[in-house]
PDB file of C-alpha atoms in Angstrom:
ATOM      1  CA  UNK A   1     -24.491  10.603  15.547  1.00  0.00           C
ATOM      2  CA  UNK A   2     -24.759   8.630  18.638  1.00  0.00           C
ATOM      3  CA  UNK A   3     -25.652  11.840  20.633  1.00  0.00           C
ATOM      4  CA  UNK A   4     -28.094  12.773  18.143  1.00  0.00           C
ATOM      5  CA  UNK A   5     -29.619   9.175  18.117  1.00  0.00           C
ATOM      6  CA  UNK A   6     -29.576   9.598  21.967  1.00  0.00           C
ATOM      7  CA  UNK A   7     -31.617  12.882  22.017  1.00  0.00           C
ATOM      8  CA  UNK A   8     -33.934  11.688  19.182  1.00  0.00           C
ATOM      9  CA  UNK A   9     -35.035   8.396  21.169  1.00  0.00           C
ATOM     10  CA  UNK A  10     -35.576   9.991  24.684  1.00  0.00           C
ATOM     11  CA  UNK A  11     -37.700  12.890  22.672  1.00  0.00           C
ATOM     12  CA  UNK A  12     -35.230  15.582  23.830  1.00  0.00           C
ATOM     13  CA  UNK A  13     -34.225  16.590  20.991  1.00  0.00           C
ATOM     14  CA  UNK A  14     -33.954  20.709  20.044  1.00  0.00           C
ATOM     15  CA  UNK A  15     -32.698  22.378  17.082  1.00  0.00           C
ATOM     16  CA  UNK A  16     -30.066  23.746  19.118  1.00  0.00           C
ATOM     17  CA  UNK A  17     -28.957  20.499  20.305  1.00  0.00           C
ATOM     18  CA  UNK A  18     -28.832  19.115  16.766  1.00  0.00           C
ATOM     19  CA  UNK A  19     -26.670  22.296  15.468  1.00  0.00           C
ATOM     20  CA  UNK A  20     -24.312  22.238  18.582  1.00  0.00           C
ATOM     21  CA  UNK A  21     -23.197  18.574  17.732  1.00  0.00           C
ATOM     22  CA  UNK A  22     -23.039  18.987  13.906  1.00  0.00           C
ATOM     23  CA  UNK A  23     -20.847  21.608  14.495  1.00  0.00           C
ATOM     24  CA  UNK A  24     -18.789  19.942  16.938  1.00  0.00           C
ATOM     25  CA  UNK A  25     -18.496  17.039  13.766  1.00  0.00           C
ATOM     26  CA  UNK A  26     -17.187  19.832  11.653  1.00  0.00           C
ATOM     27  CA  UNK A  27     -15.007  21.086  14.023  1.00  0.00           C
ATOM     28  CA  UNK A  28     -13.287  17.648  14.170  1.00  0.00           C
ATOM     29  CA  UNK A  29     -13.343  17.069  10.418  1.00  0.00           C
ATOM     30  CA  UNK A  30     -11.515  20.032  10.130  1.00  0.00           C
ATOM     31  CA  UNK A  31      -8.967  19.037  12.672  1.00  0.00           C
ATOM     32  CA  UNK A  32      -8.683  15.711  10.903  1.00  0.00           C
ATOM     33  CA  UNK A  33      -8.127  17.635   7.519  1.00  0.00           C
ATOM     34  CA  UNK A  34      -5.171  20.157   9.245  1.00  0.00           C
ATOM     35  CA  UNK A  35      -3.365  17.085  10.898  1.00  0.00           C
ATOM     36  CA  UNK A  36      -3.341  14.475   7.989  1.00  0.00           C
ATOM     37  CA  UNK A  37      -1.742  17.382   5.407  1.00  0.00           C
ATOM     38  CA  UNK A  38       0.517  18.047   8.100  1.00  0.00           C
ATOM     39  CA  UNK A  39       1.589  15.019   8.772  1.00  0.00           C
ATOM     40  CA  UNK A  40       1.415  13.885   5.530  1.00  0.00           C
ATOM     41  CA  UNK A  41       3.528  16.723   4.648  1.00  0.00           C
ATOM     42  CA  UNK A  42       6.519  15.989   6.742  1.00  0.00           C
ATOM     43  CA  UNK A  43       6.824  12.644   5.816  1.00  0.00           C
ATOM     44  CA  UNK A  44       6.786  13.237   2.059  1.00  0.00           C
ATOM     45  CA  UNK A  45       9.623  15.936   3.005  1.00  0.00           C
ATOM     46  CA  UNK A  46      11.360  13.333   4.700  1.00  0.00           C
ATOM     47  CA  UNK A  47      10.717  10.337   1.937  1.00  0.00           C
ATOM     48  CA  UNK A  48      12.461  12.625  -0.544  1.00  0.00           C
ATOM     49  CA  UNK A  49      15.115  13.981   1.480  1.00  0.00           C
ATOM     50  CA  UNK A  50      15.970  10.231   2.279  1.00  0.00           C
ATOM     51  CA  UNK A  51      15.524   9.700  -2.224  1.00  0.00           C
ATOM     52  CA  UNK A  52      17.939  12.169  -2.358  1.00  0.00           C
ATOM     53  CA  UNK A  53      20.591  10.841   0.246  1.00  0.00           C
ATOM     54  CA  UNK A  54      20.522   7.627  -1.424  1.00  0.00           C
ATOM     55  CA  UNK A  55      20.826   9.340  -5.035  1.00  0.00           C
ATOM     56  CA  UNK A  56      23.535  11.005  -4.150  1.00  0.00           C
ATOM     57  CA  UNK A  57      25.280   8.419  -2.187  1.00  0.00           C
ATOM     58  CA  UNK A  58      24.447   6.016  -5.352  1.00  0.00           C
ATOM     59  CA  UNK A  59      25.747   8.740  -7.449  1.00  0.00           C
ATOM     60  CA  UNK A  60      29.337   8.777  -5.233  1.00  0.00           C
ATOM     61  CA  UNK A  61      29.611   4.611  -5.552  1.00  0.00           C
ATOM     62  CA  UNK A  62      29.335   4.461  -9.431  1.00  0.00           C
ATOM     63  CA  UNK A  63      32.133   7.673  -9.538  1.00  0.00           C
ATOM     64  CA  UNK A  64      34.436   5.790  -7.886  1.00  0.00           C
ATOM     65  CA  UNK A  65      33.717   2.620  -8.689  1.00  0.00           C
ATOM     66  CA  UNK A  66      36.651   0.463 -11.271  1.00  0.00           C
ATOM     67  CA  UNK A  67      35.296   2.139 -14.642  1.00  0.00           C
ATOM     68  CA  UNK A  68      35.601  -0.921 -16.246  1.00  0.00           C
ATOM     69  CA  UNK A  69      32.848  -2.021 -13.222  1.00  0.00           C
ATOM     70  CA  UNK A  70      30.315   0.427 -14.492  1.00  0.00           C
ATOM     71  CA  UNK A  71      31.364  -0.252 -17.974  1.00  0.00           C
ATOM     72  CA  UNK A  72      30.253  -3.819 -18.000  1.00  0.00           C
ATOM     73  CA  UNK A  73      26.651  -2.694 -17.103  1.00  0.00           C
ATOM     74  CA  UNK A  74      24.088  -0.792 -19.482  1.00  0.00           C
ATOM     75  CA  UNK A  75      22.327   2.584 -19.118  1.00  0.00           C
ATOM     76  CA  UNK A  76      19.617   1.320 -18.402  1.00  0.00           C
ATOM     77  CA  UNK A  77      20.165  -1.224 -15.426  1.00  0.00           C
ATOM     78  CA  UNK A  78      22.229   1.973 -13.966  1.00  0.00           C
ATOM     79  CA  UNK A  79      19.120   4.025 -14.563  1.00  0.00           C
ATOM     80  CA  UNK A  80      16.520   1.650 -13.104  1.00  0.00           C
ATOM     81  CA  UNK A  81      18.658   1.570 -10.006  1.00  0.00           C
ATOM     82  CA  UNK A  82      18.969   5.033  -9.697  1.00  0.00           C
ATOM     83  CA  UNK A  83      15.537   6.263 -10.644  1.00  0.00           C
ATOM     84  CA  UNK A  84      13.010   3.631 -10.317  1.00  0.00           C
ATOM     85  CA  UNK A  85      14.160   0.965  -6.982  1.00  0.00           C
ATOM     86  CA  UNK A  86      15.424   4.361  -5.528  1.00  0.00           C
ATOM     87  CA  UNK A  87      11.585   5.840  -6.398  1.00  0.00           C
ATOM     88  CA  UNK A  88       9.859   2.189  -5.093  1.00  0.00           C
ATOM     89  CA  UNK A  89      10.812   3.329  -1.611  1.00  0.00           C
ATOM     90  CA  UNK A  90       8.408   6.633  -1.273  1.00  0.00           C
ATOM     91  CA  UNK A  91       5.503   4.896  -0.731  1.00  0.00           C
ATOM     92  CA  UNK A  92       6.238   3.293   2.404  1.00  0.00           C
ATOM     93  CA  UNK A  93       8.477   6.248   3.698  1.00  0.00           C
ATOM     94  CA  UNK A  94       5.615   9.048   2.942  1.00  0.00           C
ATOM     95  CA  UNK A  95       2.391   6.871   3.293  1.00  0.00           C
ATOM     96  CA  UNK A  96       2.789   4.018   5.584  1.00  0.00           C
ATOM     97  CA  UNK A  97       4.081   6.006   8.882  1.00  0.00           C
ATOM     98  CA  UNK A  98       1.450   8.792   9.070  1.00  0.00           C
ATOM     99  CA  UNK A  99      -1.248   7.197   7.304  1.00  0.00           C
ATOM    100  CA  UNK A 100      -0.290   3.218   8.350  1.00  0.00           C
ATOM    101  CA  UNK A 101      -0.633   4.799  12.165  1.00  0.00           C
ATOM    102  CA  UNK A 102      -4.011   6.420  11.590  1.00  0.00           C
ATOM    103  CA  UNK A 103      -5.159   3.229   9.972  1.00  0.00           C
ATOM    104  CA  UNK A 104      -4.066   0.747  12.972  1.00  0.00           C
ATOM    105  CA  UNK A 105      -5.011   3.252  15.820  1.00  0.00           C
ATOM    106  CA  UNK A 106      -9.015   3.350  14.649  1.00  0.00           C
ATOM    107  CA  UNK A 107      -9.673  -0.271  14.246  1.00  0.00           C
ATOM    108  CA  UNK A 108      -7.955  -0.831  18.268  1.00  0.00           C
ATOM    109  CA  UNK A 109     -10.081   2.067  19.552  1.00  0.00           C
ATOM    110  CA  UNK A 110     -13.176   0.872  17.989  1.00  0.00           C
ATOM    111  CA  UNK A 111     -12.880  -2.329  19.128  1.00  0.00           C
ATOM    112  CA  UNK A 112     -12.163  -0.902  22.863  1.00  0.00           C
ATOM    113  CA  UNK A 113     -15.007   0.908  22.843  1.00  0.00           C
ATOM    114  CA  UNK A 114     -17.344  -1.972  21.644  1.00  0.00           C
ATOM    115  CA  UNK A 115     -15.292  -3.615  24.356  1.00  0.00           C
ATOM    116  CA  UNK A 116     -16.996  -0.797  27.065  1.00  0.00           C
ATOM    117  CA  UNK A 117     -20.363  -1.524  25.500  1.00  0.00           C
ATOM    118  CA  UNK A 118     -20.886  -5.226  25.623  1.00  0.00           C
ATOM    119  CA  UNK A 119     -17.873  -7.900  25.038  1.00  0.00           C
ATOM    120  CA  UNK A 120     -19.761  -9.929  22.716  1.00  0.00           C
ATOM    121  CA  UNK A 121     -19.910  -7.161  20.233  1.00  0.00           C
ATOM    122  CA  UNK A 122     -16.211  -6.687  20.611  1.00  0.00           C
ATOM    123  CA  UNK A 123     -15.415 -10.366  19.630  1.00  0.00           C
ATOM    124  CA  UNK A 124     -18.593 -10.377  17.015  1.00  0.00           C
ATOM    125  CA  UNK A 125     -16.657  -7.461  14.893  1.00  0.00           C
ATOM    126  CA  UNK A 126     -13.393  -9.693  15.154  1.00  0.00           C
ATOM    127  CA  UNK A 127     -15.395 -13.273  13.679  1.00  0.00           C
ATOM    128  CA  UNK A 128     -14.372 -12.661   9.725  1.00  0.00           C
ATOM    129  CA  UNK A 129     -10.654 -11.819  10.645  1.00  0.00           C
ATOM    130  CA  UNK A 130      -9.078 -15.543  11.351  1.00  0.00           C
ATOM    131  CA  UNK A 131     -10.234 -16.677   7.278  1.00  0.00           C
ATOM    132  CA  UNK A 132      -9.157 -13.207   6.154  1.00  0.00           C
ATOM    133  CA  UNK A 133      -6.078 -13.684   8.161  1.00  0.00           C
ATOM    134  CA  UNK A 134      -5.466 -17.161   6.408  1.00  0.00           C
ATOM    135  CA  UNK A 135      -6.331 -15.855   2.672  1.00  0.00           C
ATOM    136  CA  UNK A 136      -4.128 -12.854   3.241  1.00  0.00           C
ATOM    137  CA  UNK A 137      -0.944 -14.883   4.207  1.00  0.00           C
ATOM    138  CA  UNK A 138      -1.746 -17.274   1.395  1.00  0.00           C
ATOM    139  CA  UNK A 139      -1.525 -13.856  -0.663  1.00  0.00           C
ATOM    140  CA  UNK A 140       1.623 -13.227   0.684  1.00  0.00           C
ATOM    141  CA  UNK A 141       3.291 -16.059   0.124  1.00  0.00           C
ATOM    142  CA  UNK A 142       2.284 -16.572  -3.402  1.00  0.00           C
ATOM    143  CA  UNK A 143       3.269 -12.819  -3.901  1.00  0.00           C
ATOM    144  CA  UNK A 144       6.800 -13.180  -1.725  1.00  0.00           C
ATOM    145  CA  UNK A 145       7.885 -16.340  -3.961  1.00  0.00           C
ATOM    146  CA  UNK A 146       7.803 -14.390  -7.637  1.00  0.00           C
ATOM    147  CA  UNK A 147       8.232 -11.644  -6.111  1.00  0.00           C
ATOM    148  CA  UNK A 148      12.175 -11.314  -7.154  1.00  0.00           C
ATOM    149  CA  UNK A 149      11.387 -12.325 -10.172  1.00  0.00           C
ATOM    150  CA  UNK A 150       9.119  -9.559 -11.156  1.00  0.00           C
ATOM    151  CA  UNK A 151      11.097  -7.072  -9.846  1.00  0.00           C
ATOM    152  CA  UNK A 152      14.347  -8.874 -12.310  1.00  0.00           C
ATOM    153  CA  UNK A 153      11.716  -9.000 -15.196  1.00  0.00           C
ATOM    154  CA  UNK A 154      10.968  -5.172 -14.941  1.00  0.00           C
ATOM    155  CA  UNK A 155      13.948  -4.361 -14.432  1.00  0.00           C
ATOM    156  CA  UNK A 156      14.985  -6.568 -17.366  1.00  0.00           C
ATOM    157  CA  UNK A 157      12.406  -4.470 -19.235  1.00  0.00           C
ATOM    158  CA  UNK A 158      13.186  -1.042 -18.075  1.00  0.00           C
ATOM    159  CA  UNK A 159      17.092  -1.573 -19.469  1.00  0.00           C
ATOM    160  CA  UNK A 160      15.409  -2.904 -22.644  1.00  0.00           C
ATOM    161  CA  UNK A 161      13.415   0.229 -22.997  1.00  0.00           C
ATOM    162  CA  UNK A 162      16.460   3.099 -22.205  1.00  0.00           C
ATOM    163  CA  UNK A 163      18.956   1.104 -24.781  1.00  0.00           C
ATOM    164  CA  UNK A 164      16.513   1.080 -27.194  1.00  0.00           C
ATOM    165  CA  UNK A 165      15.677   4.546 -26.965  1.00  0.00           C
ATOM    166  CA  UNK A 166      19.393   5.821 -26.178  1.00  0.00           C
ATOM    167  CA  UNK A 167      20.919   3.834 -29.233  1.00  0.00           C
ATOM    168  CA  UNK A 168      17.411   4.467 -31.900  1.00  0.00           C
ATOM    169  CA  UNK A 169      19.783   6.578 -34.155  1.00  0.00           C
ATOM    170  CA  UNK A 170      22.860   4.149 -34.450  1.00  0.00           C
ATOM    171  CA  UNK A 171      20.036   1.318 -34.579  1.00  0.00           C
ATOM    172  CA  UNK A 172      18.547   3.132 -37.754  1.00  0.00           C
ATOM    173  CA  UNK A 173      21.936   4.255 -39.416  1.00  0.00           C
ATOM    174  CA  UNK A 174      23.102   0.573 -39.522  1.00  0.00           C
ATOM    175  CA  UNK A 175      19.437  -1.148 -40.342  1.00  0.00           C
ATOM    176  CA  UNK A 176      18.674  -2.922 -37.304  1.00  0.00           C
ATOM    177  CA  UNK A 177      15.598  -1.711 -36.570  1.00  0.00           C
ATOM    178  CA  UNK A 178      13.697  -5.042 -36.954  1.00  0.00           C
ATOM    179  CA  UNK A 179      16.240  -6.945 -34.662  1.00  0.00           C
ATOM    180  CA  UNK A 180      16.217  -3.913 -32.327  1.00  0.00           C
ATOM    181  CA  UNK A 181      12.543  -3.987 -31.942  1.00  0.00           C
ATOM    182  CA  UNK A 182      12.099  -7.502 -31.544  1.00  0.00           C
ATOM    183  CA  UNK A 183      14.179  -7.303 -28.588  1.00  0.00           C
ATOM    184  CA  UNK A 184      12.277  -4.136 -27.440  1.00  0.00           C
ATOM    185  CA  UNK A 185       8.555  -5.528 -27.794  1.00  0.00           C
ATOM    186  CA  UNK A 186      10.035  -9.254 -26.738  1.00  0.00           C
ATOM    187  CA  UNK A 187      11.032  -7.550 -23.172  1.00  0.00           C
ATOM    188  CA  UNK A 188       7.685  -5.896 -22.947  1.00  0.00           C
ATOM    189  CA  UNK A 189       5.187  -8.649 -23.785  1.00  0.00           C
ATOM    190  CA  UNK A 190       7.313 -11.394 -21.228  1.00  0.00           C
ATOM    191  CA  UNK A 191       6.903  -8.575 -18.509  1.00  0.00           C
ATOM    192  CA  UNK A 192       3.562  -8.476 -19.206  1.00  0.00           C
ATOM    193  CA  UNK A 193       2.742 -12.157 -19.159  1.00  0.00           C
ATOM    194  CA  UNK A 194       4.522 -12.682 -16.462  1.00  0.00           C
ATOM    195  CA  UNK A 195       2.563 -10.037 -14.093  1.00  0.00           C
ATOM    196  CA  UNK A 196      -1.005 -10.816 -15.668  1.00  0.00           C
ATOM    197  CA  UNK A 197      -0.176 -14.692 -14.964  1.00  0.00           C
ATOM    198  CA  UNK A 198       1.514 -13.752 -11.209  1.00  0.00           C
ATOM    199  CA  UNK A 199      -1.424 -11.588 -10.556  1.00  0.00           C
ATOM    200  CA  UNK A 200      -3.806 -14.370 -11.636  1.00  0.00           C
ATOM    201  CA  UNK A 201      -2.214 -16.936  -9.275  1.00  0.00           C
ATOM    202  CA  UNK A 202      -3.438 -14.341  -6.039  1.00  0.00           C
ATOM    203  CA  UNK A 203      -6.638 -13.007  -7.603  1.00  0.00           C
ATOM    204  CA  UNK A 204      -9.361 -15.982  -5.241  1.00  0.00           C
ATOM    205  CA  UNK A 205      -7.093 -15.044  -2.354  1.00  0.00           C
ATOM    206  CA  UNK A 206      -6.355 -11.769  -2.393  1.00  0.00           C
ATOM    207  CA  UNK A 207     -10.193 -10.661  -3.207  1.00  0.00           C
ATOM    208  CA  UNK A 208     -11.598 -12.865  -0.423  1.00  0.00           C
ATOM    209  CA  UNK A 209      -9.377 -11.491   2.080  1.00  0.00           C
ATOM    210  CA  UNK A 210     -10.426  -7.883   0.685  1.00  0.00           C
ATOM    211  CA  UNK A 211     -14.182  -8.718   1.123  1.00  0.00           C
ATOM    212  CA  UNK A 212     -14.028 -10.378   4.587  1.00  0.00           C
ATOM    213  CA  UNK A 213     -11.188  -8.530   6.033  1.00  0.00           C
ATOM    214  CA  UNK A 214     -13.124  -5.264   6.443  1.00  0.00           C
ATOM    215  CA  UNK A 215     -16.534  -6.989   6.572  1.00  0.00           C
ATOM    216  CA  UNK A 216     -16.899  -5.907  10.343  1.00  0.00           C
ATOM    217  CA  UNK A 217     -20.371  -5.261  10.363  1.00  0.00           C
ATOM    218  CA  UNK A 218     -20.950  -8.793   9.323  1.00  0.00           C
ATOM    219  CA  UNK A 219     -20.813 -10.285  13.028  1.00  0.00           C
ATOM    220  CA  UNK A 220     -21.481  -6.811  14.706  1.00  0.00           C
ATOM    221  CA  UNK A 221     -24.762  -6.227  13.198  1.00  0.00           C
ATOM    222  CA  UNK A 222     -26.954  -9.371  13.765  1.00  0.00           C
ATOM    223  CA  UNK A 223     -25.112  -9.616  17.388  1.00  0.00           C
ATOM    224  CA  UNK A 224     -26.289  -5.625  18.539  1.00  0.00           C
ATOM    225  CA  UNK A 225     -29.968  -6.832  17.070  1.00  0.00           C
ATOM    226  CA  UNK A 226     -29.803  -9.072  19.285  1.00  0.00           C
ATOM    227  CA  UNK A 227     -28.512  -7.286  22.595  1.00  0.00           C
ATOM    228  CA  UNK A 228     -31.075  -4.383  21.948  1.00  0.00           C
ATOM    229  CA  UNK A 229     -33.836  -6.787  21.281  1.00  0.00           C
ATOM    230  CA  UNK A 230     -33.212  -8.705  24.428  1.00  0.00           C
ATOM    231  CA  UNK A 231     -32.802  -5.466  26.283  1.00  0.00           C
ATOM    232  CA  UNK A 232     -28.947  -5.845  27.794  1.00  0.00           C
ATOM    233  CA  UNK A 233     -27.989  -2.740  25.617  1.00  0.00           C
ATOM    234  CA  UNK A 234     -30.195   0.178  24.354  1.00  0.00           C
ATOM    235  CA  UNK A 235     -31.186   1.066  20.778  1.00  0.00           C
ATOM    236  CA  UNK A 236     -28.664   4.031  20.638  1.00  0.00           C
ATOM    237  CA  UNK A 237     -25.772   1.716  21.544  1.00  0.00           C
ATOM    238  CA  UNK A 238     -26.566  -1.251  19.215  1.00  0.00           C
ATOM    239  CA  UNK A 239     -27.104   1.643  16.390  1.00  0.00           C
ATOM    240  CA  UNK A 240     -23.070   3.028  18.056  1.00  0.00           C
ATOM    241  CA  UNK A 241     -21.814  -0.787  17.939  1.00  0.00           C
ATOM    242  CA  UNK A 242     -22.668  -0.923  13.848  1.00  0.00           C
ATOM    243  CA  UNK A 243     -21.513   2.243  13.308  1.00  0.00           C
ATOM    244  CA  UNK A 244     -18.304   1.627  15.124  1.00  0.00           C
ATOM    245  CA  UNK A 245     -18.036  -1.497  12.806  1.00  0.00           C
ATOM    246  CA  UNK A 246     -18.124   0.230   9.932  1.00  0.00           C
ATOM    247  CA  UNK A 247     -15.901   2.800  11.038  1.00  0.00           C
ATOM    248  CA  UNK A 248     -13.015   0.182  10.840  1.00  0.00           C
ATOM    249  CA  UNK A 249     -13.996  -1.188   6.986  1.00  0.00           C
ATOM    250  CA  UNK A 250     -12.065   1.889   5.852  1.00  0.00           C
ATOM    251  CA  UNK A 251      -8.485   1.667   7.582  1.00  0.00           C
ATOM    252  CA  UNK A 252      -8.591  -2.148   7.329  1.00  0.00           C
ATOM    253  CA  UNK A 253      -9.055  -1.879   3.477  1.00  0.00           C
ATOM    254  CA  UNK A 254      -6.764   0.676   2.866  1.00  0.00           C
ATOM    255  CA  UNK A 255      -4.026  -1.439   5.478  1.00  0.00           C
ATOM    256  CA  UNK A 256      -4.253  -4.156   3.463  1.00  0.00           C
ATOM    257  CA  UNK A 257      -3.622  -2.004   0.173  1.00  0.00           C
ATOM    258  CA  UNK A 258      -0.631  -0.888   1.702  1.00  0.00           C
ATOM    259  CA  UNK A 259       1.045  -4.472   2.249  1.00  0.00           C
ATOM    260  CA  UNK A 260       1.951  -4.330  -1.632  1.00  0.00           C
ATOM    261  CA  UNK A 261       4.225  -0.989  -1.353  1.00  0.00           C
ATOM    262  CA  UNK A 262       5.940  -3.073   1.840  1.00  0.00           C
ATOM    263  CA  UNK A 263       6.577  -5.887  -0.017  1.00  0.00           C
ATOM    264  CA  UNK A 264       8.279  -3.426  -3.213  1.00  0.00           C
ATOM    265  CA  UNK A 265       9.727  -0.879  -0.941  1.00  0.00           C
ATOM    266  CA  UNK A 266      11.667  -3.860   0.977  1.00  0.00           C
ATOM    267  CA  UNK A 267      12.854  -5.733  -2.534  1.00  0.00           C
ATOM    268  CA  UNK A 268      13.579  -2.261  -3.892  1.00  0.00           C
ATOM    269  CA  UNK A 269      16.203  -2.300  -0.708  1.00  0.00           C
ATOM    270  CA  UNK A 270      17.709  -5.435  -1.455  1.00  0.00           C
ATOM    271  CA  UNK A 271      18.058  -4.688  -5.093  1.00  0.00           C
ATOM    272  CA  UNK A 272      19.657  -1.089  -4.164  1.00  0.00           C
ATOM    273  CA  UNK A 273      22.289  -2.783  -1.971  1.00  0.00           C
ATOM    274  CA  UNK A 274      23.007  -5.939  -3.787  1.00  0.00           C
ATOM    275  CA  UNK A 275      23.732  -3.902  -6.888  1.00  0.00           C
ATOM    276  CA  UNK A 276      25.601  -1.070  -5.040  1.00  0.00           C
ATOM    277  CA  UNK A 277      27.861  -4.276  -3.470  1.00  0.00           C
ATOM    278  CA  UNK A 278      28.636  -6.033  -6.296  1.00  0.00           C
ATOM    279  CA  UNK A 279      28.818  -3.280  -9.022  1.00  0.00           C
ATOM    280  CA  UNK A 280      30.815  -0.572  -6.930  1.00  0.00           C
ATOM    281  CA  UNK A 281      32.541  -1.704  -3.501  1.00  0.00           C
TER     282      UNK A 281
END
């Protein structure tokens, strides 16, 4: 775009010109397209090899663990280690290295190369980040101090769920269905007043740092008018400088999407080896 911008303001451009650097855009979409599927490819291979390791080697503890040990603990807490914490952990493993690198590597070579155009515009791009910065760690703390607690109340609510289901015909051959379901719905409707009130305590923070954390173009814009109009950088560049900006709104969105599935994947490890400790060694 910049090229074509280029050509179009010095009146060079040709219809050859034009096709030669759409093509060359293709070209790189298409290389963009190959690498992401292959790289997103291995590391889903290697997220569920690694599921399956730690199945297995979950699998081995609970064999020949004190049966009385496993005993003592319901289906479904057993299930919700093996299936769900175990499952909390592919998101990180398959998205965050290949896609998490991709998203960090843009935003830095943006910002280099509004660094080779004109400083200012460099540190103009950055002016939202230090308030984002502050509502995101307020995020994450409010997050990080319930966090155990939400991942005890689902899993709290996931054992609810498999006993009910596993025991529904002894539960309707003896007539406690009411007492059954109480229990049941009871598990369900805590779980979900507890996220829709923890989710409530982040919403002002967690929005504002999603609107100004990726709101490059907010500094970048009004700062290249101002270059170009002065006459210390050209038209083209101030029109590179925005898009360059906006370039970075993507990754830094989707980076800060991505904190969530840290924050799970990490509890989901600490719930995997407390319970594998205290149930099995």
């Amino acid at each position: 775009m910049y090229k074509l911008i280029c050509l179009f303001v010095a009146g060079t451009v040709t219809k050859a010109a034009v096709v030669k650097w759409c093509l060359i855009s293709l070209a790189a979409y298409l290389v963009k397209v190959v690498m992401f599927t292959l790289s997103t490819g291995v590391s889903h291979n290697m997220a569920y090899n690694v599921l399956e390791g730690l199945r297995h080697r979950l699998a081995d503890k609970f064999l020949y663990a004190p049966l009385d040990n496993v005993e003592n603990h319901s289906i479904g807490e057993i299930k919700n280690i093996m299936v769900d914490k175990i499952e909390n952990l592919e998101p990180p493993l398959a998205h965050m290295v290949p896609e998490g690198a991709g998203h960090k590597i843009l935003p830095v070579v943006s910002i280099i190369a509004l660094l080779v155009i004109d400083w200012r515009l460099a540190l103009a791009s950055l002016v939202t980040f230090p308030l984002s910065m502050v509502c995101m760690a307020l995020t994450m703390v409010i997050i990080g101090k319930n966090f155990q607690k939400y991942d005890e109340s689902s899993s709290h609510m996931n054992s609810t769920i498999v006993e009910y289901t596993e025991g529904i015909e002894v539960i309707k051959a003896f007539g406690r269905a009411g007492v059954s379901y109480e229990k049941y719905a009871k598990a369900i409707n805590d779980f979900r007043v507890f996220v829709v009130k923890w989710l409530s305590s982040t919403y002002f923070t967690m929005k504002l740092a999603f609107a100004l954390f990726p709101s490059t173009p907010i500094g970048t814009l009004p700062v290249a008018l101002y270059l170009a109009n002065s006459g210390t950088i050209s038209a083209p560049q101030a029109a590179l400088a925005v898009m360059l900006s906006i370039s970075m709104v993507g990754s830094l969105a989707k980076l800060i999407a991505r904190f969530w599935d840290v924050n799970s994947g990490s509890v989901s490890i600490g719930g995997v080896c407390n319970n594998v400790h205290k149930r099995c060694v």
